[in-house]
Amino acid sequence: SCDASQLCNCSSMGLGSIPLGLTGKITVLNLAHNRIQRIQSQDLQQAVNLRVLLLQSNKISSIDEDSFQSLAKLELLDLSNNSLAHLSPLWFGHLFSLQHLYLQGNSYRDLGQSSPFSSLRNLSSLHLGNPHFSVIRQGNFEGIELLHKLWIDGSNLSHQNNFGEIPDVCVWPKALKYLNLSGTQIPKVTTCIPPTLEVLDVSGNNLKEFGLQLPFLKELYLTRNQLKTLPGAAPIPNLVALSVRRNKLNSFSKEEFESFRRMELLDASDNNFICSCEFLSFIHHEAGIGRVLVGWPDKYVCDSPLAVRGAQVGAVHLSLMECHRSLVVSLICVLVFLVILLLVAVGYKYHVVWYLRMTWAWLQAKRKPKRAPPKDVCYDAFVSYSENDSDWVENTMVRELEQACPPFRLCLHKRDFVPGKWIVDNIIDSIEKSRKTLFVLSEHFVQSEWCKYELDFSHFRLFDENNDAAILVLLEPIQSKAIPKRFCKLRKIMNTKTYLEWPAGEEQQQVFWFNLKVALRS
């Protein structure tokens, strides 16, 4: 079945052998998809002008060594998807014009010990390999000089594919555009990689970084490596498609993503992403990122934090505390400081500290016996007075009382407090060892912190037990309203109990001393 141009189509006709009667007029012979098992020496002997011979998808297992000897003008030979268990250099010895050779899909395991293609000086494209193909040896491609395309099905190669490393300088065809070095166990790529490439596949290696200057590169495949970050965009400015699937990538930033100005497809799936606030913010707010990311959203899951492990990146939203920890902590600190400041202000205004001190003093006092045994009473009176009134107390009152007959024993904080003892214990012990407590009241007394402390720490015990134990002496006129409201018991006593006032006249002073001595002895 030949047409006017001598193209003979005998495909899918159930032929068991090459048909007889082939002549020198035939230029294209299509015998694909038949049941041919063997090619013999004489089968093609007369087809001297044959340019294309298609024998793919037959059952060819045997080819005589000189079967193609007369095909010096043959340019394309397709023997793919047959049952050839080995390749013989003698088959191709006279195919001086052959440019395209297809041998993939047979059952050979290697190419032999030497090159079966050494005589094919004009070979431009070569397709090899099959699922059983396991070995490529040094020298298997010797003699090939003009090859533009080499395609190898080497999925099960076990040997010259584990490069381990590649040199810094290599010699490649000047116009090489596509290079696949996947699964070669190289730890790094060098300037051996030609700068003319448009497609580079270095998947399945041990690469930890990629920084080659490849100005024409459009597609880069880095699947199954050890990369922790995206490669830099500056050395590969024209990249359109990038695959970093199944690496050690934990995130990528808005700046890294946008640095690839021509990027249309990015496959970063199956990585262990750290779902930080910055990464999630970028993912959620980058317009159209779902159209660029291959496998989005199913193949992009969080590895950490632990609370969101296994969740899809696009569905995770972290709390304000997790994303702005420093700001939240700062705000909390400011609020705590303001609350403390407010409490201090309120406490100062409403005398909270005084009430706390009083409560503590009362608790301390409650732990001791209510009154000291008579044998422990050492003083007739404990004198509480302001430092501003010390001249009258120490030079006038003390002289008058301690030189009386019989003399009174007075307890003064300046003279009788035990040095080094806690002020609270000194005050409480002095009150307990005194029969009376004598308060010398004045405007100074009301304003004196020292006197406030003495009133604070003695207030509960003194007035709760026996109001008669308190003797009030007013050095100057003072209204009960001038006494702080927190000294409620003292205000009550001044309103209900008689107190002694220090008179200005000398005659009245004698009466004052008499009354004071009577009160101290009562």
Coordinates of C-alpha atoms in Angstrom, one line a residue:
S1 CA 0.0 0.0 0.0
C2 CA 2.2 2.8 -1.3
D3 CA 1.3 6.3 -2.4
A4 CA 2.9 8.4 -5.2
S5 CA 5.7 9.6 -2.9
Q6 CA 6.6 6.0 -2.3
L7 CA 5.4 6.0 1.3
C8 CA 4.3 2.5 2.1
N9 CA 2.0 2.0 5.1
C10 CA 1.7 -1.6 6.3
S11 CA 1.0 -0.9 9.9
S12 CA -1.5 -2.9 12.0
M13 CA -2.0 -5.6 9.3
G14 CA -1.1 -8.6 11.4
L15 CA 2.1 -9.3 9.4
G16 CA 4.4 -12.0 10.9
S17 CA 7.4 -11.0 8.8
I18 CA 8.7 -8.2 6.5
P19 CA 6.7 -8.5 3.2
L20 CA 8.5 -9.6 0.0
G21 CA 9.1 -7.5 -3.1
L22 CA 10.4 -4.3 -1.5
T23 CA 12.2 -2.2 -4.2
G24 CA 14.6 0.7 -4.3
K25 CA 11.7 3.1 -5.0
I26 CA 10.4 3.0 -1.5
T27 CA 11.5 5.9 0.8
V28 CA 9.2 5.4 3.8
L29 CA 8.2 2.0 5.2
N30 CA 5.7 1.8 8.1
L31 CA 5.6 -1.7 9.6
A32 CA 4.5 -0.7 13.1
H33 CA 2.0 -2.6 15.2
N34 CA 2.4 -6.0 13.6
R35 CA 3.6 -9.4 14.8
I36 CA 7.1 -9.4 13.2
Q37 CA 9.5 -11.5 15.3
R38 CA 12.7 -11.5 13.2
I39 CA 14.5 -9.4 10.6
Q40 CA 16.7 -11.4 8.2
S41 CA 19.5 -10.3 5.9
Q42 CA 17.6 -10.3 2.7
D43 CA 14.4 -8.7 4.0
L44 CA 15.6 -5.1 3.3
Q45 CA 18.4 -5.7 0.9
Q46 CA 16.7 -4.0 -2.2
A47 CA 15.3 -1.0 -0.3
V48 CA 18.5 1.1 -0.9
N49 CA 16.7 4.5 -1.0
L50 CA 14.8 4.0 2.3
R51 CA 14.8 7.1 4.4
V52 CA 12.4 6.1 7.2
L53 CA 11.8 2.6 8.7
L54 CA 9.2 2.2 11.4
L55 CA 9.2 -1.1 13.2
Q56 CA 7.9 -0.1 16.6
S57 CA 5.5 -2.2 18.6
N58 CA 6.2 -5.6 17.0
K59 CA 7.7 -8.7 18.7
I60 CA 11.2 -8.5 17.2
S61 CA 13.7 -10.5 19.2
S62 CA 16.3 -11.3 16.5
I63 CA 18.0 -9.1 13.9
D64 CA 20.6 -10.5 11.6
E65 CA 23.9 -8.6 11.8
D66 CA 23.8 -7.4 8.2
S67 CA 20.1 -6.7 8.0
F68 CA 20.6 -2.9 7.6
Q69 CA 23.8 -3.1 5.5
S70 CA 22.2 -1.7 2.3
L71 CA 20.4 1.2 4.1
A72 CA 23.1 3.9 3.8
K73 CA 20.5 6.6 3.2
L74 CA 18.3 5.7 6.2
E75 CA 17.6 8.8 8.4
L76 CA 15.1 7.4 11.0
L77 CA 14.9 4.0 12.5
D78 CA 12.3 3.1 15.1
L79 CA 12.7 -0.2 16.9
S80 CA 11.0 0.8 20.1
N81 CA 8.7 -1.5 22.1
N82 CA 10.0 -4.8 20.8
S83 CA 11.7 -7.7 22.5
L84 CA 15.4 -7.1 21.8
A85 CA 17.5 -8.6 24.6
H86 CA 20.7 -7.0 23.4
L87 CA 22.0 -4.3 21.0
S88 CA 24.7 -5.2 18.4
P89 CA 27.1 -2.5 17.0
L90 CA 27.0 -4.4 13.7
W91 CA 23.4 -3.5 13.1
F92 CA 24.3 0.2 12.8
G93 CA 27.7 -0.1 11.1
H94 CA 26.5 1.1 7.7
L95 CA 23.8 3.5 8.7
F96 CA 26.0 6.6 7.9
S97 CA 23.0 8.9 7.3
L98 CA 21.0 7.9 10.4
Q99 CA 19.9 10.9 12.5
H100 CA 17.1 9.5 14.7
L101 CA 17.2 6.2 16.5
Y102 CA 14.5 4.9 18.8
L103 CA 15.4 1.8 20.9
Q104 CA 13.3 2.3 24.1
G105 CA 10.9 -0.2 25.5
N106 CA 12.9 -3.4 24.7
S107 CA 14.3 -5.9 27.1
Y108 CA 18.1 -5.3 27.0
R109 CA 19.7 -4.6 30.4
D110 CA 22.7 -2.7 29.1
L111 CA 24.4 -1.3 26.0
G112 CA 27.2 -3.8 26.0
Q113 CA 30.9 -3.3 26.9
S114 CA 31.5 -0.7 24.2
S115 CA 29.5 1.8 22.2
P116 CA 27.0 0.3 19.8
F117 CA 26.7 3.8 18.2
S118 CA 30.3 4.5 17.3
S119 CA 29.6 4.6 13.5
L120 CA 26.6 6.9 13.8
R121 CA 28.4 10.2 13.2
N122 CA 25.3 12.1 12.2
L123 CA 23.0 10.9 15.0
S124 CA 20.9 13.8 16.3
S125 CA 18.4 12.2 18.7
L126 CA 18.7 8.9 20.6
H127 CA 16.0 7.2 22.8
L128 CA 17.1 4.4 25.0
G129 CA 16.1 2.4 28.1
N130 CA 13.3 0.2 29.5
P131 CA 12.2 -1.0 32.9
H132 CA 15.0 -3.7 32.8
F133 CA 17.7 -1.2 31.8
S134 CA 20.1 -1.2 34.8
V135 CA 23.7 -0.3 33.6
I136 CA 25.4 2.5 31.7
R137 CA 29.1 2.0 31.2
Q138 CA 31.9 4.3 30.5
G139 CA 32.3 4.5 26.7
N140 CA 28.7 3.5 25.8
F141 CA 28.2 6.7 23.9
E142 CA 31.6 7.1 22.2
G143 CA 31.5 8.2 18.6
I144 CA 28.4 10.3 18.9
E145 CA 29.3 13.9 17.9
L146 CA 26.2 15.8 16.9
L147 CA 23.6 14.5 19.4
H148 CA 20.9 17.2 20.2
K149 CA 18.6 15.0 22.3
L150 CA 19.3 12.0 24.5
W151 CA 16.3 10.4 26.2
I152 CA 16.9 7.5 28.6
D153 CA 14.3 5.5 30.5
G154 CA 16.6 4.7 33.5
S155 CA 14.1 4.3 36.3
N156 CA 15.8 1.2 37.5
L157 CA 19.4 2.0 36.9
S158 CA 21.7 0.6 39.6
H159 CA 25.2 1.6 38.1
Q160 CA 27.7 5.5 36.0
N161 CA 23.9 7.1 37.5
N162 CA 25.2 7.5 41.1
F163 CA 27.6 10.3 40.2
G164 CA 28.3 11.3 43.8
E165 CA 29.6 14.6 42.5
I166 CA 30.1 16.6 39.3
P167 CA 33.2 18.5 38.2
D168 CA 33.4 22.3 38.1
V169 CA 33.9 22.3 34.3
C170 CA 32.1 20.1 31.7
V171 CA 31.9 20.2 27.9
W172 CA 28.3 20.2 26.6
P173 CA 26.7 20.9 23.3
K174 CA 26.6 24.7 22.9
A175 CA 22.8 24.8 22.4
L176 CA 21.8 22.4 25.2
K177 CA 18.4 23.5 26.7
Y178 CA 17.2 20.5 28.7
L179 CA 19.2 18.6 31.3
N180 CA 18.0 15.9 33.7
L181 CA 20.4 15.0 36.5
S182 CA 17.8 13.6 38.9
G183 CA 18.6 10.8 41.3
T184 CA 22.4 11.0 40.8
Q185 CA 23.2 11.6 44.5
I186 CA 25.1 14.9 43.9
P187 CA 25.6 17.0 47.0
K188 CA 25.9 20.3 45.1
V189 CA 25.6 21.7 41.6
T190 CA 28.6 23.4 40.1
T191 CA 29.4 25.6 37.1
C192 CA 29.5 22.3 35.2
I193 CA 25.8 23.0 34.5
P194 CA 25.7 24.8 31.2
P195 CA 24.2 28.4 31.3
T196 CA 22.2 27.8 28.1
L197 CA 19.6 25.6 29.9
E198 CA 15.9 26.4 29.8
V199 CA 14.9 23.3 31.8
L200 CA 17.0 21.7 34.6
D201 CA 15.9 18.7 36.7
V202 CA 18.1 17.9 39.7
S203 CA 15.5 16.2 41.8
G204 CA 16.2 13.3 44.2
N205 CA 19.7 14.4 45.1
N206 CA 21.4 15.7 48.3
L207 CA 21.3 19.4 47.5
K208 CA 21.2 21.8 50.4
E209 CA 21.3 25.0 48.3
F210 CA 21.1 26.2 44.8
G211 CA 22.7 29.3 43.5
L212 CA 23.8 28.8 39.9
Q213 CA 23.7 31.7 37.4
L214 CA 21.3 30.4 34.7
P215 CA 19.8 33.5 32.9
F216 CA 17.7 31.5 30.4
L217 CA 16.3 28.9 32.8
K218 CA 12.5 28.7 32.7
E219 CA 11.8 25.4 34.7
L220 CA 13.7 24.2 37.7
Y221 CA 12.9 20.9 39.4
L222 CA 14.4 20.4 42.9
T223 CA 12.1 17.8 44.3
R224 CA 13.3 15.4 47.1
N225 CA 16.4 17.4 48.2
Q226 CA 17.5 19.0 51.4
L227 CA 16.8 22.7 50.7
K228 CA 15.6 24.8 53.7
T229 CA 14.9 27.9 51.7
L230 CA 13.8 28.8 48.2
P231 CA 16.7 29.4 45.8
G232 CA 17.6 33.0 45.1
A233 CA 15.7 34.7 42.3
A234 CA 18.5 37.0 41.0
P235 CA 20.6 34.3 39.3
I236 CA 17.5 32.8 37.6
P237 CA 15.5 35.9 36.6
N238 CA 13.3 34.2 33.9
L239 CA 12.1 31.3 36.0
V240 CA 8.5 30.4 35.2
A241 CA 8.1 27.1 37.1
L242 CA 9.8 25.9 40.3
S243 CA 9.4 22.6 42.2
V244 CA 10.8 22.3 45.7
R245 CA 8.4 19.5 46.8
R246 CA 9.5 17.2 49.6
N247 CA 12.5 19.2 50.8
K248 CA 13.1 20.7 54.3
L249 CA 11.4 24.0 53.6
N250 CA 9.7 25.4 56.7
S251 CA 8.5 28.7 55.2
F252 CA 9.0 31.3 52.6
S253 CA 8.5 35.0 52.9
K254 CA 6.5 37.5 50.8
E255 CA 9.8 39.0 49.7
E256 CA 11.2 35.7 48.5
F257 CA 8.0 34.8 46.7
E258 CA 7.7 38.2 44.9
S259 CA 11.3 38.2 43.9
F260 CA 10.4 35.7 41.2
R261 CA 8.7 38.2 38.9
R262 CA 7.8 35.7 36.2
M263 CA 6.8 32.8 38.4
E264 CA 3.6 31.1 37.3
L265 CA 3.8 27.7 39.1
L266 CA 5.4 26.9 42.4
D267 CA 5.3 23.4 43.9
A268 CA 6.3 23.6 47.5
S269 CA 4.0 20.8 48.7
D270 CA 4.9 18.1 51.2
N271 CA 7.3 20.2 53.3
N272 CA 7.3 20.6 57.0
F273 CA 6.0 24.2 57.4
I274 CA 6.4 26.2 60.6
C275 CA 3.1 28.1 60.7
S276 CA 4.5 31.3 62.2
C277 CA 2.5 34.5 62.4
E278 CA 4.5 36.1 59.6
F279 CA 4.1 33.0 57.3
L280 CA 0.4 32.7 57.9
S281 CA -0.1 36.5 57.4
F282 CA 1.7 36.3 54.0
I283 CA -0.3 33.2 52.9
H284 CA -3.7 34.7 53.9
H285 CA -3.1 38.1 52.4
E286 CA -1.2 37.3 49.2
A287 CA -3.7 37.7 46.4
G288 CA -3.9 34.8 44.0
I289 CA -1.3 32.6 45.8
G290 CA -3.6 29.6 45.4
R291 CA -3.4 29.9 41.7
V292 CA 0.4 29.7 41.8
L293 CA 0.9 27.0 44.4
V294 CA 0.7 23.5 42.9
G295 CA -1.3 21.1 45.2
W296 CA -2.9 24.0 47.2
P297 CA -4.4 23.6 49.8
D298 CA -4.4 19.9 50.5
K299 CA -0.6 19.4 50.2
Y300 CA 0.4 22.3 52.5
V301 CA 0.1 21.4 56.1
C302 CA 1.6 22.7 59.4
D303 CA 4.3 20.8 61.2
S304 CA 4.5 23.2 64.1
P305 CA 3.3 24.7 66.5
L306 CA 2.2 21.4 68.0
A307 CA -1.4 22.7 68.5
V308 CA -1.9 23.0 64.7
R309 CA 0.3 20.1 63.5
G310 CA -1.4 18.4 60.5
A311 CA -3.8 21.2 59.8
Q312 CA -3.8 22.9 56.4
V313 CA -1.8 26.1 56.2
G314 CA -4.6 28.0 54.7
A315 CA -7.1 27.1 57.4
V316 CA -4.9 28.0 60.4
H317 CA -5.4 31.2 62.3
L318 CA -3.2 32.0 65.4
S319 CA -4.4 34.1 68.3
L320 CA -3.4 37.7 69.0
M321 CA -1.3 36.5 71.9
E322 CA 0.6 34.1 69.7
C323 CA 1.2 36.6 66.9
H324 CA 1.9 39.7 69.0
R325 CA 3.3 38.3 72.2
S326 CA 5.7 41.2 72.9
L327 CA 2.9 43.8 72.3
V328 CA 0.4 41.9 74.5
V329 CA 3.0 41.4 77.3
S330 CA 3.8 45.1 77.1
L331 CA 0.2 46.1 77.3
I332 CA -0.4 43.7 80.2
C333 CA 2.6 45.2 82.1
V334 CA 1.3 48.7 81.5
L335 CA -2.2 47.7 82.7
V336 CA -0.7 46.0 85.8
F337 CA 1.4 49.1 86.5
L338 CA -1.7 51.3 86.1
V339 CA -3.8 49.0 88.3
I340 CA -1.1 49.0 91.0
L341 CA -0.8 52.8 90.7
L342 CA -4.6 53.1 91.1
L343 CA -4.6 50.8 94.1
V344 CA -1.8 52.8 95.7
A345 CA -3.7 56.0 95.1
V346 CA -6.9 54.5 96.5
G347 CA -5.1 53.0 99.4
Y348 CA -3.4 56.3 100.2
K349 CA -6.7 58.2 99.9
Y350 CA -8.7 55.8 102.0
H351 CA -5.9 54.7 104.4
V352 CA -5.9 51.1 103.3
V353 CA -2.3 50.6 104.4
W354 CA -3.2 51.9 107.8
Y355 CA -6.0 49.3 108.0
L356 CA -3.6 46.6 106.9
R357 CA -1.1 47.6 109.5
M358 CA -3.7 47.7 112.2
T359 CA -5.0 44.3 111.2
W360 CA -1.5 42.8 111.3
A361 CA -0.8 44.5 114.7
W362 CA -4.1 43.2 116.0
L363 CA -3.2 39.7 114.9
Q364 CA 0.2 39.9 116.4
A365 CA -1.3 41.2 119.6
K366 CA -3.9 38.5 119.8
R367 CA -1.2 35.9 119.8
K368 CA 0.1 37.2 123.2
P369 CA -1.6 37.1 126.6
K370 CA -4.2 39.9 127.0
R371 CA -2.3 41.6 129.8
A372 CA 1.1 41.0 131.3
P373 CA 1.1 39.5 134.8
P374 CA 1.5 42.1 137.6
K375 CA 5.1 41.0 138.2
D376 CA 6.0 42.0 134.6
V377 CA 4.6 45.6 134.9
C378 CA 7.7 47.8 135.0
Y379 CA 6.2 51.2 134.3
D380 CA 3.4 53.4 135.5
A381 CA 2.8 54.8 132.1
F382 CA 4.0 54.6 128.5
V383 CA 4.2 58.1 127.0
S384 CA 3.3 58.6 123.4
Y385 CA 4.2 62.0 122.1
S386 CA 5.3 63.9 119.0
E387 CA 9.0 64.7 118.6
N388 CA 8.0 68.4 118.3
D389 CA 6.6 68.2 121.8
S390 CA 9.6 66.4 123.2
D391 CA 10.9 69.6 125.1
W392 CA 7.7 69.8 127.2
V393 CA 7.5 66.0 127.7
E394 CA 11.2 65.4 128.6
N395 CA 12.0 68.6 130.5
T396 CA 8.7 69.4 132.1
M397 CA 6.5 66.4 132.5
V398 CA 9.2 63.8 133.1
R399 CA 10.8 66.0 135.7
E400 CA 7.5 66.6 137.5
L401 CA 6.4 63.0 137.5
E402 CA 9.7 61.1 138.0
Q403 CA 10.8 63.5 140.9
A404 CA 7.4 63.2 142.6
C405 CA 7.1 61.5 145.9
P406 CA 6.7 58.7 145.4
P407 CA 8.2 58.9 141.8
F408 CA 6.4 57.6 138.8
R409 CA 8.2 55.3 136.4
L410 CA 7.6 56.4 132.8
C411 CA 8.5 54.6 129.6
L412 CA 9.9 56.8 126.8
H413 CA 10.7 55.5 123.4
K414 CA 13.9 57.5 123.2
R415 CA 15.2 56.2 126.5
D416 CA 13.6 52.8 127.1
F417 CA 13.1 51.0 123.8
V418 CA 15.4 48.1 123.3
P419 CA 18.0 48.9 120.6
G420 CA 17.8 46.6 117.6
K421 CA 14.3 45.3 118.5
W422 CA 11.5 45.6 115.9
I423 CA 9.5 48.8 116.5
V424 CA 6.2 46.9 116.6
D425 CA 7.5 44.6 119.4
N426 CA 9.0 47.6 121.3
I427 CA 5.6 49.4 121.2
I428 CA 3.5 46.4 122.2
D429 CA 5.9 45.2 124.9
S430 CA 6.1 48.7 126.4
I431 CA 2.3 49.1 126.5
E432 CA 1.9 45.7 128.1
K433 CA 4.6 46.5 130.7
S434 CA 2.9 49.8 131.6
R435 CA -0.2 50.3 133.7
K436 CA -1.3 53.2 131.7
T437 CA -0.7 54.8 128.3
L438 CA -0.3 58.5 128.3
F439 CA -1.1 60.3 125.0
V440 CA 0.3 63.9 124.8
L441 CA -2.0 65.3 122.1
S442 CA -1.3 68.3 119.9
E443 CA -1.5 69.3 116.3
H444 CA 2.0 67.9 116.0
F445 CA 0.9 64.6 117.4
V446 CA -1.9 64.3 114.9
Q447 CA 0.5 65.0 112.0
S448 CA 3.4 62.9 113.3
E449 CA 4.0 59.5 111.6
W450 CA 5.7 58.2 114.7
C451 CA 2.6 58.8 116.8
K452 CA 0.4 57.3 114.1
Y453 CA 2.5 54.2 114.3
E454 CA 2.2 54.0 118.0
L455 CA -1.6 54.5 117.8
D456 CA -1.7 52.0 114.9
F457 CA 0.0 49.2 116.7
S458 CA -1.6 49.8 120.1
H459 CA -5.1 50.7 118.9
F460 CA -6.9 47.4 119.1
R461 CA -5.4 46.0 122.2
L462 CA -5.3 49.2 124.2
F463 CA -8.9 50.3 123.6
D464 CA -10.5 46.9 123.2
E465 CA -9.4 45.7 126.6
N466 CA -9.8 48.8 128.9
N467 CA -10.6 52.3 127.9
D468 CA -9.5 53.4 131.4
A469 CA -5.9 52.5 130.6
A470 CA -5.7 55.6 128.3
I471 CA -4.9 59.1 129.6
L472 CA -5.3 61.9 127.2
V473 CA -3.4 65.2 127.7
L474 CA -4.0 68.1 125.4
L475 CA -1.1 70.5 125.2
E476 CA -3.1 72.8 123.0
P477 CA -6.7 73.1 122.0
I478 CA -7.5 70.5 119.4
Q479 CA -10.9 69.5 117.9
S480 CA -11.8 65.9 117.7
K481 CA -12.6 66.5 114.0
A482 CA -8.9 67.2 113.5
I483 CA -8.1 63.7 114.4
P484 CA -7.9 61.3 111.4
K485 CA -11.1 59.3 110.9
R486 CA -9.2 56.1 111.1
F487 CA -8.5 56.7 114.8
C488 CA -12.2 56.1 115.5
K489 CA -11.7 54.8 119.1
L490 CA -9.6 57.8 120.0
R491 CA -12.2 60.2 118.6
K492 CA -14.9 58.3 120.5
I493 CA -12.9 58.6 123.8
M494 CA -12.3 62.3 123.2
N495 CA -16.1 62.7 122.8
T496 CA -17.1 60.6 125.8
K497 CA -14.3 60.8 128.3
T498 CA -12.7 63.7 130.2
Y499 CA -9.2 64.6 129.2
L500 CA -6.6 66.9 130.8
E501 CA -5.7 70.2 129.2
W502 CA -2.4 71.9 129.8
P503 CA -3.3 75.4 131.2
A504 CA -1.4 78.6 130.6
G505 CA -1.5 79.9 134.2
E506 CA 0.9 78.7 136.8
E507 CA -1.9 78.1 139.4
Q508 CA -3.9 76.0 137.1
Q509 CA -0.8 74.0 136.2
Q510 CA -0.6 72.8 139.8
V511 CA -4.1 71.6 139.6
F512 CA -3.2 69.9 136.3
W513 CA -0.3 68.0 137.8
F514 CA -2.4 66.9 140.7
N515 CA -5.1 65.6 138.5
L516 CA -2.6 63.8 136.2
K517 CA -0.9 62.1 139.2
V518 CA -4.3 61.0 140.5
A519 CA -5.2 59.5 137.1
L520 CA -1.9 57.7 136.9
R521 CA -2.4 56.1 140.4
S522 CA -6.0 55.1 139.7

